[in-house]
XYZ file of C-alpha atoms in Angstrom:
461
model
C 2.604 -18.128 -1.651
C 3.928 -20.267 1.224
C 3.046 -23.973 1.203
C -0.211 -24.854 2.951
C 1.687 -27.525 4.924
C 5.301 -26.521 5.674
C 7.953 -29.079 4.729
C 10.830 -29.692 7.131
C 14.021 -31.584 6.276
C 15.676 -33.294 9.270
C 19.245 -34.629 9.097
C 20.857 -36.682 11.889
C 23.122 -39.719 11.889
C 21.199 -41.233 14.844
C 18.207 -43.141 13.322
C 16.382 -43.448 16.645
C 16.604 -39.746 17.410
C 15.682 -38.939 13.806
C 12.523 -41.044 14.181
C 11.567 -39.264 17.419
C 12.205 -35.869 15.850
C 9.961 -36.784 12.930
C 7.142 -37.924 15.228
C 7.287 -34.682 17.209
C 7.147 -32.524 14.087
C 4.449 -34.604 12.368
C 2.301 -34.317 15.491
C 2.116 -30.572 14.780
C 0.994 -31.140 11.194
C 4.285 -30.574 9.391
C 5.401 -32.616 6.385
C 8.738 -34.151 7.430
C 11.556 -35.421 5.225
C 14.280 -37.423 6.995
C 17.841 -38.373 6.169
C 20.503 -40.040 8.285
C 23.121 -39.251 5.623
C 24.029 -35.541 5.086
C 24.950 -36.142 1.426
C 21.539 -37.679 0.788
C 20.010 -34.782 2.711
C 21.602 -32.367 0.257
C 19.979 -34.234 -2.638
C 16.592 -33.956 -0.913
C 17.272 -30.254 -0.347
C 17.683 -29.687 -4.102
C 14.685 -31.750 -5.191
C 12.062 -30.987 -2.516
C 12.998 -27.421 -1.470
C 11.844 -27.577 2.170
C 10.784 -24.573 4.243
C 13.150 -25.423 7.122
C 16.227 -27.584 7.714
C 16.959 -29.107 11.130
C 20.357 -30.782 11.260
C 22.702 -32.311 13.793
C 25.934 -30.384 14.250
C 28.367 -33.287 14.615
C 28.096 -35.949 11.927
C 30.741 -38.011 10.076
C 31.732 -36.861 6.626
C 29.666 -33.658 6.474
C 28.908 -31.801 9.696
C 26.091 -29.390 10.444
C 28.159 -26.297 9.682
C 28.857 -27.695 6.187
C 25.132 -28.356 5.764
C 24.423 -24.763 6.829
C 26.927 -23.462 4.281
C 25.383 -25.569 1.503
C 21.868 -24.375 2.404
C 22.934 -20.729 2.348
C 24.547 -21.196 -1.065
C 21.303 -22.632 -2.441
C 18.787 -20.433 -0.633
C 20.087 -17.714 1.743
C 16.588 -17.209 3.187
C 16.069 -20.883 4.118
C 16.308 -21.113 7.942
C 18.523 -23.779 9.550
C 18.277 -25.028 13.139
C 21.399 -26.759 14.478
C 21.258 -29.564 17.077
C 24.062 -31.073 19.127
C 24.617 -33.308 22.104
C 27.796 -31.401 22.819
C 26.300 -27.997 23.494
C 28.716 -25.283 24.413
C 28.937 -21.521 24.227
C 31.640 -21.603 21.489
C 29.452 -23.882 19.342
C 26.433 -21.615 19.831
C 28.441 -18.507 18.998
C 29.904 -20.113 15.873
C 26.455 -21.249 14.724
C 24.880 -17.839 15.154
C 27.818 -16.093 13.470
C 27.280 -18.431 10.537
C 23.682 -17.145 10.489
C 21.911 -20.261 11.640
C 18.368 -19.421 12.674
C 18.638 -21.218 15.995
C 20.564 -23.642 18.133
C 19.297 -26.401 20.451
C 21.362 -28.607 22.757
C 20.291 -32.219 23.242
C 18.338 -33.189 25.192
C 15.638 -30.611 24.500
C 11.898 -30.727 24.965
C 9.220 -30.967 22.321
C 7.991 -27.542 23.468
C 11.425 -25.985 22.845
C 11.581 -27.574 19.395
C 8.079 -26.462 18.416
C 8.641 -22.888 19.588
C 11.851 -22.521 17.581
C 10.349 -24.305 14.562
C 7.329 -22.014 14.492
C 9.524 -18.915 14.725
C 11.749 -20.185 11.889
C 8.757 -20.826 9.614
C 7.348 -17.389 10.387
C 10.650 -15.848 9.302
C 10.646 -18.034 6.187
C 7.213 -16.687 5.253
C 8.389 -13.092 5.759
C 11.526 -13.730 3.677
C 9.500 -15.187 0.816
C 7.058 -12.283 0.853
C 9.915 -9.763 0.923
C 11.630 -11.498 -1.975
C 8.438 -11.389 -4.059
C 7.947 -7.712 -3.294
C 11.518 -6.844 -4.229
C 11.201 -8.865 -7.449
C 8.080 -6.872 -8.316
C 9.939 -3.633 -7.541
C 12.812 -4.628 -9.817
C 10.353 -5.453 -12.597
C 8.816 -1.985 -12.241
C 12.138 -0.176 -11.900
C 12.032 3.135 -13.724
C 8.247 3.329 -13.708
C 6.694 6.452 -12.219
C 3.814 4.660 -10.521
C 4.327 1.404 -8.633
C 1.274 -0.832 -8.635
C -0.159 -4.325 -8.498
C -3.854 -3.451 -8.418
C -6.097 -3.574 -11.528
C -7.515 -0.116 -10.770
C -4.046 1.465 -10.886
C -3.068 -0.610 -13.926
C -6.074 0.881 -15.736
C -5.039 4.399 -14.667
C -1.458 3.850 -15.854
C -2.771 2.660 -19.248
C -4.937 5.773 -19.453
C -1.950 7.992 -18.686
C -0.016 6.446 -21.557
C -2.890 7.194 -23.940
C -3.277 10.867 -22.985
C 0.390 11.757 -22.448
C 0.989 12.920 -26.018
C -1.969 15.317 -25.960
C -1.665 18.979 -25.041
C -5.169 18.996 -23.544
C -5.585 20.042 -19.918
C -5.938 17.238 -17.378
C -7.999 17.481 -14.216
C -7.092 15.090 -11.376
C -9.484 14.402 -8.531
C -8.846 12.238 -5.503
C -8.355 12.229 -1.772
C -5.526 14.123 -0.129
C -2.336 12.077 -0.120
C -3.487 9.688 -2.858
C -0.608 10.621 -5.179
C -2.057 13.187 -7.591
C 1.287 14.948 -8.045
C 2.994 11.644 -8.821
C 0.349 10.985 -11.492
C 0.937 14.476 -12.908
C 4.684 13.836 -13.040
C 4.053 10.512 -14.797
C 1.999 12.276 -17.474
C 4.778 14.841 -17.960
C 7.488 12.160 -18.107
C 5.627 10.267 -20.840
C 4.796 13.363 -22.866
C 6.716 15.106 -25.684
C 7.391 17.852 -23.104
C 9.406 15.518 -20.861
C 12.623 17.465 -21.505
C 10.935 20.693 -20.430
C 10.292 21.851 -16.860
C 7.677 20.383 -14.526
C 6.516 23.115 -12.145
C 4.311 22.077 -9.228
C 2.307 24.795 -7.481
C 0.168 24.342 -4.373
C -2.445 27.042 -4.880
C -3.565 26.804 -1.266
C -0.091 27.417 0.126
C 0.588 30.777 -1.553
C -0.386 33.827 0.564
C -3.249 35.705 -1.115
C -1.330 38.991 -1.240
C 1.573 37.323 -3.066
C -0.350 34.902 -5.256
C -0.599 37.063 -8.391
C 3.090 37.970 -8.364
C 4.181 34.404 -7.597
C 2.083 32.910 -10.377
C 2.206 35.552 -13.119
C 5.447 37.321 -12.228
C 6.091 41.065 -12.006
C 8.325 43.723 -13.481
C 10.794 45.858 -11.598
C 9.056 48.721 -9.783
C 5.585 47.171 -10.038
C 5.127 47.624 -6.277
C 7.145 48.445 -3.184
C 9.872 45.857 -2.834
C 9.843 44.806 -6.514
C 13.538 45.584 -7.036
C 13.906 43.330 -10.068
C 11.855 41.433 -12.631
C 10.297 38.188 -11.444
C 9.431 35.511 -14.028
C 6.684 33.803 -12.002
C 5.766 30.137 -11.751
C 3.601 29.995 -14.875
C 6.348 31.316 -17.182
C 8.830 28.998 -15.443
C 6.805 26.097 -16.881
C 7.165 27.379 -20.468
C 7.661 24.458 -22.915
C 6.832 22.080 -20.075
C 4.029 21.203 -17.681
C 2.384 23.316 -15.001
C 0.780 21.341 -12.165
C -1.712 23.390 -10.169
C -2.487 21.411 -7.030
C -5.507 22.397 -4.911
C -6.747 24.550 -7.780
C -10.033 25.094 -5.926
C -8.163 27.367 -3.478
C -7.167 29.801 -6.225
C -8.828 33.224 -5.600
C -11.559 34.206 -8.078
C -9.576 37.241 -9.228
C -6.696 35.019 -10.299
C -9.018 32.472 -11.867
C -9.843 35.134 -14.471
C -6.145 35.667 -15.282
C -5.494 31.914 -15.451
C -8.425 31.541 -17.858
C -6.736 34.037 -20.192
C -3.524 32.015 -20.113
C -5.452 28.935 -21.192
C -7.476 30.748 -23.848
C -4.845 33.015 -25.357
C -1.567 31.321 -24.443
C -0.261 34.535 -22.950
C -0.078 36.428 -19.670
C 0.733 39.892 -18.366
C 3.062 40.111 -15.339
C 2.102 42.526 -12.574
C 3.070 46.053 -13.661
C 3.788 45.048 -17.261
C 2.231 46.794 -20.265
C 2.573 43.967 -22.779
C 1.525 40.318 -22.978
C 4.085 37.518 -22.921
C 3.409 34.266 -24.795
C 3.685 30.940 -23.001
C 3.480 27.363 -24.273
C 2.628 24.866 -21.565
C 0.326 22.046 -20.585
C -1.764 22.522 -17.464
C -2.600 19.686 -15.096
C -4.755 20.676 -12.151
C -5.934 18.767 -9.109
C -8.068 19.042 -6.013
C -9.451 16.835 -3.264
C -12.584 18.998 -3.087
C -15.840 18.485 -5.009
C -15.199 20.798 -7.950
C -18.728 20.328 -9.311
C -20.276 21.643 -6.095
C -17.858 24.586 -5.996
C -18.664 25.465 -9.593
C -22.407 25.252 -9.004
C -22.140 27.543 -5.959
C -20.050 30.130 -7.815
C -16.947 29.564 -5.694
C -15.146 28.383 -8.836
C -15.594 29.920 -12.282
C -17.565 27.712 -14.640
C -15.658 28.862 -17.741
C -12.320 28.026 -16.073
C -13.701 24.670 -14.951
C -14.457 23.686 -18.550
C -11.005 24.811 -19.678
C -9.297 22.699 -17.003
C -11.683 19.735 -17.028
C -10.891 18.533 -20.565
C -9.472 15.141 -19.553
C -10.784 14.185 -16.105
C -8.949 11.447 -14.197
C -9.663 10.116 -10.729
C -6.777 8.909 -8.569
C -8.065 6.101 -6.298
C -7.555 6.103 -2.551
C -5.139 3.593 -1.056
C -8.047 1.580 0.393
C -9.298 1.090 -3.186
C -5.917 -0.242 -4.279
C -5.135 -2.421 -1.268
C -3.071 -4.790 -3.451
C -0.486 -1.996 -3.689
C -0.021 -1.440 0.062
C 2.782 -3.947 0.655
C 4.569 -3.106 -2.603
C 4.638 0.591 -1.739
C 5.624 -0.132 1.865
C 8.570 -2.279 0.718
C 9.674 0.470 -1.680
C 9.637 3.078 1.098
C 11.409 0.691 3.493
C 14.202 -0.156 1.041
C 14.653 3.525 0.245
C 14.958 4.471 3.915
C 17.190 1.488 4.709
C 19.598 2.598 1.990
C 19.434 6.239 3.048
C 20.135 5.351 6.694
C 22.758 2.743 5.689
C 21.029 0.049 7.752
C 20.641 -3.683 7.193
C 16.858 -3.877 7.450
C 15.691 -7.233 6.081
C 12.008 -6.454 5.604
C 8.708 -6.506 7.477
C 7.913 -9.215 10.003
C 4.712 -11.218 9.321
C 2.972 -9.317 12.128
C 4.046 -6.022 10.551
C 2.768 -7.157 7.149
C -0.588 -7.992 8.724
C -0.741 -4.611 10.445
C -0.005 -2.806 7.194
C -2.862 -4.623 5.467
C -5.307 -4.145 8.342
C -4.842 -0.365 8.575
C -7.408 1.882 6.909
C -4.846 4.514 5.749
C -7.205 7.519 5.558
C -4.157 9.655 4.692
C -3.498 7.354 1.722
C 0.009 6.880 0.246
C 1.382 9.892 2.129
C 0.352 8.381 5.472
C 1.805 4.989 4.522
C 5.096 6.611 3.525
C 5.301 8.522 6.811
C 4.539 5.375 8.838
C 7.216 3.312 7.068
C 9.745 6.141 7.358
C 9.173 6.193 11.117
C 9.428 2.397 11.393
C 12.734 2.417 9.489
C 14.093 5.179 11.709
C 13.554 3.113 14.882
C 14.733 -0.219 13.390
C 18.494 -0.634 13.629
C 18.633 -3.925 11.707
C 16.754 -7.148 11.084
C 12.988 -7.293 10.646
C 10.598 -4.384 11.163
C 8.354 -5.244 14.111
C 4.634 -4.509 14.081
C 4.862 -2.224 17.123
C 7.240 0.135 15.266
C 4.493 1.023 12.783
C 2.592 4.006 14.241
C -1.077 3.479 14.974
C -3.665 5.288 12.920
C -4.074 8.832 14.207
C -7.611 9.096 12.847
C -10.468 7.063 14.216
C -13.295 5.376 12.400
C -11.456 4.476 9.209
C -12.477 1.316 7.406
C -9.689 -1.234 7.099
C -8.735 -2.250 3.576
C -9.208 -5.870 4.657
C -11.426 -6.126 7.767
C -11.968 -9.581 9.279
C -14.179 -11.678 6.979
C -16.908 -12.028 9.609
C -17.075 -8.246 10.077
C -17.174 -7.672 6.320
C -19.995 -10.194 5.906
C -21.982 -8.616 8.744
C -21.507 -5.106 7.304
C -22.648 -6.252 3.869
C -25.653 -8.090 5.324
C -26.813 -5.046 7.275
C -26.329 -2.697 4.314
C -28.230 -5.125 2.076
C -31.159 -5.276 4.511
C -31.264 -1.505 4.910
C -31.313 -0.931 1.142
C -33.899 -3.668 0.621
C -36.243 -2.353 3.324
C -35.813 1.204 2.108
C -36.695 0.165 -1.464
C -39.819 -1.714 -0.297
C -40.907 0.920 2.254
C -40.554 -1.635 5.034
C -42.966 -4.142 3.415
C -41.669 -7.459 4.766
C -43.590 -9.627 2.278
C -42.170 -7.771 -0.733
C -38.696 -7.670 0.784
C -38.765 -11.424 1.468
C -39.802 -12.191 -2.120
C -37.000 -10.032 -3.550
C -34.438 -11.578 -1.214
C -35.652 -15.107 -1.916
C -36.105 -15.791 1.783
C -39.040 -16.669 4.038
C -40.565 -13.876 6.091
C -39.421 -15.605 9.301
C -35.815 -15.689 8.028
C -35.985 -11.996 7.196
C -37.330 -11.156 10.642
C -34.453 -13.103 12.241
C -31.898 -11.184 10.191
C -33.556 -7.883 11.108
C -33.462 -8.734 14.807
C -29.815 -9.711 14.437
C -29.014 -6.222 13.095
C -31.555 -4.345 15.288
C -33.578 -3.152 12.303
C -37.307 -2.404 12.650
C -39.535 -2.301 9.532
C -41.301 0.799 10.887
C -38.105 2.793 10.330
C -38.388 2.247 6.583
C -42.111 2.823 6.043
C -43.194 5.905 4.117
C -44.724 8.871 5.924
C -48.257 7.940 4.764
C -47.903 4.449 6.191
C -46.694 5.858 9.502
C -49.651 8.285 9.614
C -52.085 5.405 9.084
C -50.490 3.528 11.946
């Protein structure tokens, strides 16, 4: 985390100017370290690790360019602002080529100094955050599922426990939450990892082709069947079959899939004999499978065969701690693919990523970062390059604290009044508040007790 009070190291061989510079910076609340000797300044740099270095360009013994070089050797992300009374275009060009953050010619105003200082510290914050994210990515290199959140850590632990089993796994979760990635992680950790992983989107196969695509067919089984076709299920033999959007599978094919699970065999279209298969089935859907089963839209016997080990993949809003880690992974991947020098996300972009609701989950985040990388030639990704949410009404992962408190307060009052049938005396006792306090809160949220009274109470009124 960045320091609560940024520390700035100032180096200048003019004691009077150094004192003025310190007063200006301290007036803005910064912690200022001063040195009129560049060599001493380098010692302070190593011991105190400031967030910004402001140094004069021309000094005896060790000039500002040498200070800049020493800073970059110690900490390449530490910004340096160069000052000089001999401002010139060549000096400015040389400073910027040497990757100084900024350049000010004396005399300059306090406003100019503060503006450049603030921008440098903002970049420092972004650099530190990017470094932490990339360190976390390196630590998780080779892992199938990147995460920081406890809820995903628990899921990853569960995957490790069930990977060795042959039992069917049923994944539920919102669209775009990463169910296929979870399925691949199970396969990769299983004894079948050297076998095939076949992913099938049951909702994307045309109904008239579904049986042939899944179960295969023999030559001459129907018009156009000019050769044998293995089918997707047999392609997963000795491996894992992932049936995404299993709820979209037609009822007629649900019966045939049930036989595969029960008997370990299938009959291709047009074939006269059964063919044995050995595979593990992982299925997934974003729909309510319990409701579909109860209504008869999904076979109950197949449901129990598939629903042996149920796992729920959380939405991105439930694992908000993972948003920036995933975003950095997608950004680094795209930066490498496009061969661009993209440094990371600006602080404003980081804030925007955390404030978005991401109703499309990880898939939407990936698409947004891919777009931002495509329109960023180099440097830091700006907030305005991240596409706005296409869907309205989504709840931000981290809404403003005041909004979150107000939403909780209203929900609490509604639940309390509903539980007490609008009886203010009972509600006040449960809440541990006076009746007058409760009435004030209700007026604040435009809640009337009559709305929560039972029908009998309303009839009496």
